[in-house]
Amino acid sequence: MSVYVDAAIHPLRERLMCHMFSPDLEELHVMADRIGVQRRWFQNPLTMQVSWPHYDIDQVRRSLAVEFGAIECDKYQTVAMAAIIQGRPEKLLRIRSLASPNRDFAPAAHVPDWLAEQGFPQAWNWSDTD
């Protein structure tokens, strides 16, 4: 599995922030350690009012994460990955309906393999679901 960063830019104090996330929490924490993000900044839905596990990171750390192999995601890919992490495959079809009909939608090249390993239906073969 991999770690992902989104393209969303959110101002926080005098920095611009984005999300770093992964279906594999151990891999997420390893990346956080590697780019210098403290574990106390982990956004945990079990202990906080957040909908999915992630770190909020600034642009400097985002660049480091990408340098170390994090995959950049657009807004649709980010929401799709959040649905996967939340264990809500039913959201995937709704997300697909919001994505541009002119683009080939998938969260990341290796995600279909990961979904199959996790027992998800072939939801990423959108031609079967339209």
PDB file of C-alpha atoms in Angstrom, residues 20-105:
ATOM      1  CA  MET A  20      -1.709  12.884   4.266  1.00  0.00           C
ATOM      2  CA  PHE A  21      -3.460   9.517   4.531  1.00  0.00           C
ATOM      3  CA  SER A  22      -3.265   5.795   3.807  1.00  0.00           C
ATOM      4  CA  PRO A  23      -5.417   2.690   4.253  1.00  0.00           C
ATOM      5  CA  ASP A  24      -2.366   1.252   6.037  1.00  0.00           C
ATOM      6  CA  LEU A  25      -1.993   3.201   9.294  1.00  0.00           C
ATOM      7  CA  GLU A  26       1.433   1.764  10.044  1.00  0.00           C
ATOM      8  CA  GLU A  27       2.716   2.968   6.687  1.00  0.00           C
ATOM      9  CA  LEU A  28       1.113   6.369   7.337  1.00  0.00           C
ATOM     10  CA  HIS A  29       2.875   6.689  10.696  1.00  0.00           C
ATOM     11  CA  VAL A  30       6.204   5.616   9.191  1.00  0.00           C
ATOM     12  CA  MET A  31       5.893   8.379   6.586  1.00  0.00           C
ATOM     13  CA  ALA A  32       4.938  10.895   9.268  1.00  0.00           C
ATOM     14  CA  ASP A  33       8.043   9.972  11.245  1.00  0.00           C
ATOM     15  CA  ARG A  34      10.171  10.185   8.122  1.00  0.00           C
ATOM     16  CA  ILE A  35       9.019  13.729   7.255  1.00  0.00           C
ATOM     17  CA  GLY A  36       9.151  14.978  10.840  1.00  0.00           C
ATOM     18  CA  VAL A  37       5.457  15.051  11.769  1.00  0.00           C
ATOM     19  CA  GLN A  38       4.801  14.296  15.419  1.00  0.00           C
ATOM     20  CA  ARG A  39       2.425  11.435  16.227  1.00  0.00           C
ATOM     21  CA  ARG A  40       0.339  13.760  18.397  1.00  0.00           C
ATOM     22  CA  TRP A  41      -0.842  15.479  15.192  1.00  0.00           C
ATOM     23  CA  PHE A  42      -2.510  12.281  13.956  1.00  0.00           C
ATOM     24  CA  GLN A  43      -6.222  12.908  13.319  1.00  0.00           C
ATOM     25  CA  ASN A  44      -7.816   9.777  14.791  1.00  0.00           C
ATOM     26  CA  PRO A  45     -11.587   9.269  14.318  1.00  0.00           C
ATOM     27  CA  LEU A  46     -11.623   7.010  17.389  1.00  0.00           C
ATOM     28  CA  THR A  47     -10.555   9.856  19.662  1.00  0.00           C
ATOM     29  CA  MET A  48     -11.454  13.017  17.729  1.00  0.00           C
ATOM     30  CA  GLN A  49     -14.368  14.362  15.736  1.00  0.00           C
ATOM     31  CA  VAL A  50     -12.861  13.624  12.313  1.00  0.00           C
ATOM     32  CA  SER A  51     -14.322  11.293   9.708  1.00  0.00           C
ATOM     33  CA  TRP A  52     -11.151   9.491   8.618  1.00  0.00           C
ATOM     34  CA  PRO A  53      -7.611   8.926   9.905  1.00  0.00           C
ATOM     35  CA  HIS A  54      -5.046  11.374   8.504  1.00  0.00           C
ATOM     36  CA  TYR A  55      -2.401  13.948   9.254  1.00  0.00           C
ATOM     37  CA  ASP A  56      -2.676  17.615   8.358  1.00  0.00           C
ATOM     38  CA  ILE A  57       0.695  18.613   6.940  1.00  0.00           C
ATOM     39  CA  ASP A  58       2.163  21.831   5.589  1.00  0.00           C
ATOM     40  CA  GLN A  59       3.499  22.342   2.081  1.00  0.00           C
ATOM     41  CA  VAL A  60       7.125  21.740   3.091  1.00  0.00           C
ATOM     42  CA  ARG A  61       6.281  18.344   4.580  1.00  0.00           C
ATOM     43  CA  ARG A  62       3.974  17.573   1.650  1.00  0.00           C
ATOM     44  CA  SER A  63       6.918  18.082  -0.706  1.00  0.00           C
ATOM     45  CA  LEU A  64       9.055  15.788   1.449  1.00  0.00           C
ATOM     46  CA  ALA A  65       6.326  13.133   1.479  1.00  0.00           C
ATOM     47  CA  VAL A  66       6.093  13.249  -2.326  1.00  0.00           C
ATOM     48  CA  GLU A  67       9.891  13.049  -2.552  1.00  0.00           C
ATOM     49  CA  PHE A  68       9.738   9.910  -0.369  1.00  0.00           C
ATOM     50  CA  GLY A  69       7.049   8.301  -2.541  1.00  0.00           C
ATOM     51  CA  ALA A  70       3.655   9.661  -1.452  1.00  0.00           C
ATOM     52  CA  ILE A  71       1.092   9.691  -4.264  1.00  0.00           C
ATOM     53  CA  GLU A  72      -0.557  13.000  -5.126  1.00  0.00           C
ATOM     54  CA  CYS A  73      -4.360  12.831  -5.390  1.00  0.00           C
ATOM     55  CA  ASP A  74      -6.954  15.183  -6.816  1.00  0.00           C
ATOM     56  CA  LYS A  75     -10.182  15.971  -4.957  1.00  0.00           C
ATOM     57  CA  TYR A  76     -12.095  12.986  -6.360  1.00  0.00           C
ATOM     58  CA  GLN A  77      -9.278  10.570  -5.647  1.00  0.00           C
ATOM     59  CA  THR A  78      -8.987  11.933  -2.103  1.00  0.00           C
ATOM     60  CA  VAL A  79     -12.684  11.488  -1.382  1.00  0.00           C
ATOM     61  CA  ALA A  80     -12.599   8.005  -2.920  1.00  0.00           C
ATOM     62  CA  MET A  81      -9.619   7.035  -0.768  1.00  0.00           C
ATOM     63  CA  ALA A  82     -11.400   8.406   2.305  1.00  0.00           C
ATOM     64  CA  ALA A  83     -14.406   6.203   1.451  1.00  0.00           C
ATOM     65  CA  ILE A  84     -12.103   3.188   1.131  1.00  0.00           C
ATOM     66  CA  ILE A  85     -10.380   3.961   4.429  1.00  0.00           C
ATOM     67  CA  GLN A  86     -13.757   4.437   6.117  1.00  0.00           C
ATOM     68  CA  GLY A  87     -14.908   1.070   4.763  1.00  0.00           C
ATOM     69  CA  ARG A  88     -17.759   2.654   2.775  1.00  0.00           C
ATOM     70  CA  PRO A  89     -17.600   1.180  -0.748  1.00  0.00           C
ATOM     71  CA  GLU A  90     -21.153   2.400  -1.438  1.00  0.00           C
ATOM     72  CA  LYS A  91     -19.779   5.956  -1.523  1.00  0.00           C
ATOM     73  CA  LEU A  92     -17.557   5.067  -4.449  1.00  0.00           C
ATOM     74  CA  LEU A  93     -20.384   5.027  -7.001  1.00  0.00           C
ATOM     75  CA  ARG A  94     -21.632   8.410  -5.796  1.00  0.00           C
ATOM     76  CA  ILE A  95     -18.128   9.823  -6.076  1.00  0.00           C
ATOM     77  CA  ARG A  96     -17.910   8.430  -9.613  1.00  0.00           C
ATOM     78  CA  SER A  97     -21.120  10.252 -10.524  1.00  0.00           C
ATOM     79  CA  LEU A  98     -19.573  13.540  -9.373  1.00  0.00           C
ATOM     80  CA  ALA A  99     -16.347  13.096 -11.330  1.00  0.00           C
ATOM     81  CA  SER A 100     -16.157  14.509 -14.825  1.00  0.00           C
ATOM     82  CA  PRO A 101     -17.604  12.075 -17.392  1.00  0.00           C
ATOM     83  CA  ASN A 102     -14.682  12.972 -19.681  1.00  0.00           C
ATOM     84  CA  ARG A 103     -11.989  11.546 -17.440  1.00  0.00           C
ATOM     85  CA  ASP A 104     -10.958   8.027 -16.597  1.00  0.00           C
ATOM     86  CA  PHE A 105     -11.548   7.972 -12.863  1.00  0.00           C
TER      87      PHE A 105
END
